Short mmCIF file of C-alpha atoms in Angstrom, two decimals:
data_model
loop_
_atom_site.label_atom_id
_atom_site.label_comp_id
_atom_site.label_asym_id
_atom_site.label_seq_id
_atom_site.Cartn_x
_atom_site.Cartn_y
_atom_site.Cartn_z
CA UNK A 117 21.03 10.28 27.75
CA UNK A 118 17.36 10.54 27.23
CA UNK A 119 15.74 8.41 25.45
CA UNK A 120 13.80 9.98 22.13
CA UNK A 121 10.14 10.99 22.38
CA UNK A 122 7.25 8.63 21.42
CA UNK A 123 5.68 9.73 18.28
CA UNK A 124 2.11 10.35 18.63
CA UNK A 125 1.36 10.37 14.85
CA UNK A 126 2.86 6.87 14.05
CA UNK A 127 1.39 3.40 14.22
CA UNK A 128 3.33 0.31 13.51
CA UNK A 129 2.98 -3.51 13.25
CA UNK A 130 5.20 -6.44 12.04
CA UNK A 131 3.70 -9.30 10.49
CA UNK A 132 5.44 -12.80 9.02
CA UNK A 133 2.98 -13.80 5.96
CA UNK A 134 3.91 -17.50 4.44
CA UNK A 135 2.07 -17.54 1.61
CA UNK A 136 0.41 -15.54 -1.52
CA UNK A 137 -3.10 -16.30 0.10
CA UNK A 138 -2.09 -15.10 3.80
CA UNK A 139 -1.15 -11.98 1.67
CA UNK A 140 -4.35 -11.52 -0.17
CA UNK A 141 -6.17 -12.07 3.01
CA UNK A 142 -3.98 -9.84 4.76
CA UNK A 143 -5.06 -7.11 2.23
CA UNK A 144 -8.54 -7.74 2.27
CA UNK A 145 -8.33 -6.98 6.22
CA UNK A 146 -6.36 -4.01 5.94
CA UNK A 147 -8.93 -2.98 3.49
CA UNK A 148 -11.54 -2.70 6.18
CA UNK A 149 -9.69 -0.32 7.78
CA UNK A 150 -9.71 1.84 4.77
CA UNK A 151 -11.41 4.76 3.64
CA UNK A 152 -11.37 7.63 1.20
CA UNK A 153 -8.83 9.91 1.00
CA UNK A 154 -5.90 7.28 2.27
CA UNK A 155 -2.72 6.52 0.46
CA UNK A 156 -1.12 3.87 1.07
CA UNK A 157 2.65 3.26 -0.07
CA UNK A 158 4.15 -0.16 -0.91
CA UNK A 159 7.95 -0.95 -1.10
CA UNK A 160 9.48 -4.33 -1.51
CA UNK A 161 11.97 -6.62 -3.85
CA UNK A 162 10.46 -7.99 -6.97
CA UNK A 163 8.14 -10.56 -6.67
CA UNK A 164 7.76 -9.80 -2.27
CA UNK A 165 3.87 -9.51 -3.09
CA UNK A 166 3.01 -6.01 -3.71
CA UNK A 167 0.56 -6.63 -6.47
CA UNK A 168 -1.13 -9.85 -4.77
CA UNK A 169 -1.72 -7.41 -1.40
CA UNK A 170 -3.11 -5.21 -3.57
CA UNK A 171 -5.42 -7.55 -4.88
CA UNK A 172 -6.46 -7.83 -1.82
CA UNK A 173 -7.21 -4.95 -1.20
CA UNK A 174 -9.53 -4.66 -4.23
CA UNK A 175 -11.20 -7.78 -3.06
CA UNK A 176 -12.02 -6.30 0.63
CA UNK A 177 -13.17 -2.60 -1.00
CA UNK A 178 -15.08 -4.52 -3.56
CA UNK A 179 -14.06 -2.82 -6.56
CA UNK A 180 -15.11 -3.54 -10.23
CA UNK A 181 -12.00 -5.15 -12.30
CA UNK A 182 -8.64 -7.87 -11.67
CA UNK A 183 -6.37 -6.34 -9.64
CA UNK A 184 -3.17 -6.72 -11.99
CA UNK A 185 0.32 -5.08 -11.98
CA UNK A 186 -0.27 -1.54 -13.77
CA UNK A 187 3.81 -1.74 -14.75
CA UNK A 188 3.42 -0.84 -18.14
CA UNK A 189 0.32 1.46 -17.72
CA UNK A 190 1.20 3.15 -14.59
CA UNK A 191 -1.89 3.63 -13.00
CA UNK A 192 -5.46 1.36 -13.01
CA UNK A 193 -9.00 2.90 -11.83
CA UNK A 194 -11.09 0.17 -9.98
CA UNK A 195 -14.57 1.99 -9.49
CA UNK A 196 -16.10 0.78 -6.42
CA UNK A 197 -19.35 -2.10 -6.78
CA UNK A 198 -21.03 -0.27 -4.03
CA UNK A 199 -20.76 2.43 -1.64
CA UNK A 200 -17.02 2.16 -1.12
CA UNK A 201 -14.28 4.30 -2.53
CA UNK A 202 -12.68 3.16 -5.89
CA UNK A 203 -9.23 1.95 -5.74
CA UNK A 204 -6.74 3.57 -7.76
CA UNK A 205 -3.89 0.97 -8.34
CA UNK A 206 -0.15 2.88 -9.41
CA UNK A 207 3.27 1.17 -10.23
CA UNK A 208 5.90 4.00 -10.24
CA UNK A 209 8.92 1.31 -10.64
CA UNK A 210 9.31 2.89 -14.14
CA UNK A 211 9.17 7.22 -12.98
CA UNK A 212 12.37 8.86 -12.11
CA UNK A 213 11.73 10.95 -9.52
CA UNK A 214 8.92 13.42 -7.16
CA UNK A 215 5.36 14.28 -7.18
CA UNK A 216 6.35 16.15 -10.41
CA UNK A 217 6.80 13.51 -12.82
CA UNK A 218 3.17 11.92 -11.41
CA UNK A 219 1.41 15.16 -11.84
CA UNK A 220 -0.26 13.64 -15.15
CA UNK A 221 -2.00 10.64 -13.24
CA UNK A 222 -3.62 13.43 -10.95
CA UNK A 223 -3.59 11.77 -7.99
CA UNK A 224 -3.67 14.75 -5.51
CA UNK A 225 -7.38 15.26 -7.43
CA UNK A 226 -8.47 11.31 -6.89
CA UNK A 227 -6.74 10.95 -3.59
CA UNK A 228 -10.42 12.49 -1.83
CA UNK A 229 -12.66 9.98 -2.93
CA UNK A 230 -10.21 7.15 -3.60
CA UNK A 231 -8.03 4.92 -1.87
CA UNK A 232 -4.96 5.34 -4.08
CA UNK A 233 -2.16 2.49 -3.50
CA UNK A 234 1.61 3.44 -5.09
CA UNK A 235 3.60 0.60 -5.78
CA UNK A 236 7.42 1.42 -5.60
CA UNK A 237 6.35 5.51 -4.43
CA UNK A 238 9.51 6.36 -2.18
CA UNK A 239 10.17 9.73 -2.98
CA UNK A 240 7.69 10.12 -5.40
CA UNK A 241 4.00 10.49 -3.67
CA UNK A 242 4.52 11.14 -0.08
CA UNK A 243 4.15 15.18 -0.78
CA UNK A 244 0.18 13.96 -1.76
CA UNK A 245 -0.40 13.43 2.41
CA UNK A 246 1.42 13.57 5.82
CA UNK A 247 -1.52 11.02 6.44
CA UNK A 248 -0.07 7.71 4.75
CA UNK A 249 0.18 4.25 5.10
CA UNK A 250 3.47 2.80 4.54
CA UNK A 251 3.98 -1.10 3.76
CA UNK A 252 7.16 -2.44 3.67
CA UNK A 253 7.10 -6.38 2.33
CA UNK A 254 10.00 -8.09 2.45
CA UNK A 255 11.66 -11.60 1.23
CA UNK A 256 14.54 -13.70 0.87
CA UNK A 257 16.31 -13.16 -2.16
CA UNK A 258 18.58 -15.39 -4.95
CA UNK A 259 17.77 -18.36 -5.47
CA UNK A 260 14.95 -19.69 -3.02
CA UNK A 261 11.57 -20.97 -3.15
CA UNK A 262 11.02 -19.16 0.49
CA UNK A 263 7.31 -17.65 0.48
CA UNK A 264 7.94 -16.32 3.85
CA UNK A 265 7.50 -12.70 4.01
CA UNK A 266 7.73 -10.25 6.66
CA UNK A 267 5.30 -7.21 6.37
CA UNK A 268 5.97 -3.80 8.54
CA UNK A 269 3.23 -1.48 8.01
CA UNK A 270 3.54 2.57 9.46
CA UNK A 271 0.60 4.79 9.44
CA UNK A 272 2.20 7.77 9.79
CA UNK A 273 0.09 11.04 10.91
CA UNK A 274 -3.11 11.71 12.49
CA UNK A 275 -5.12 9.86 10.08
CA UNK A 276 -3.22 6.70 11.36
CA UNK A 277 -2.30 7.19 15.22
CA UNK A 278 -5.76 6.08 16.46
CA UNK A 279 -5.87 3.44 14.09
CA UNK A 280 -5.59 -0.62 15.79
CA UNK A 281 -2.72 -2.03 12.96
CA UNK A 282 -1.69 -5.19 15.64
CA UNK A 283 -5.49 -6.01 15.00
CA UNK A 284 -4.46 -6.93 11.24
CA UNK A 285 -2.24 -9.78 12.50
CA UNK A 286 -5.47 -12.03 13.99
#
């Protein structure tokens, strides 16, 4: 049996995080790799660290604005301080399904000159770009104070195959 072909248009690293600020750092290098036009998808359990990779993100793009958990507003526009992209910040935990229901946050209009990040996006965003960045974070779950967390992040398309993710875990 032959064994599947390599995929030239993915990229993909595992990394074990063990604390919030490993996490924030983690996003503020991963921002550096960042530019406008790239959407990047985030998927975990509640409370894995979504929101506090995000905000670092914002730190590393240097965006105007605390990075917060848009839950109950959906979607948060951090202009840029400088000459960087602005961060658009979405939480679609609380939108049924597809690109359809999102259609009102206009994201395929920001997602040129923003980096837009889509908290909880499975099936909903990935018809935006076959270039995307997807970040898996996941924990322990119950009843633990475990802060361990292990992070799997695909770039998927060309956007992403030329891109160095193992360089995110020094």
């Amino acid at each position: 049996m032959e064994a599947p072909a390599a995929r030239h248009d993915l990229a993909e690293t595992e990394l074990i995080i063990t604390s919030p600020e490993q996490m924030r750092e983690l996003g503020r290098r991963l921002a550096k790799l960042l530019r406008a036009g790239d959407l990047v998808m985030l998927s975990g359990e509640l409370g894995a660290g979504k929101t506090t990779l995000t905000r670092g993100l914002g730190e590393g793009l240097g965006v105007r604005g605390a990075v917060t958990s848009p839950t109950f507003v959906i979607a948060r526009v951090h202009p840029s301080l400088g000459d960087g992209p602005p961060l658009v910040h979405v939480d679609a935990y609380r939108l049924g399904g597809g690109l359809d229901e999102m259609e009102d946050l206009d994201l395929d209009v920001s997602l040129p000159e923003s980096v837009i990040v889509v908290e909880w996006g499975e099936g909903k965003v990935e018809e935006l770009t076959e270039d995307r960045l997807v970040v898996g974070i996941h924990r322990a779950v119950g009843d633990t104070t475990d802060e361990i967390r292990h992070v799997t992040l695909t770039g998927l398309g060309e956007r992403w195959a030329a891109v160095e993710l193992g360089a995110l875990s020094a």
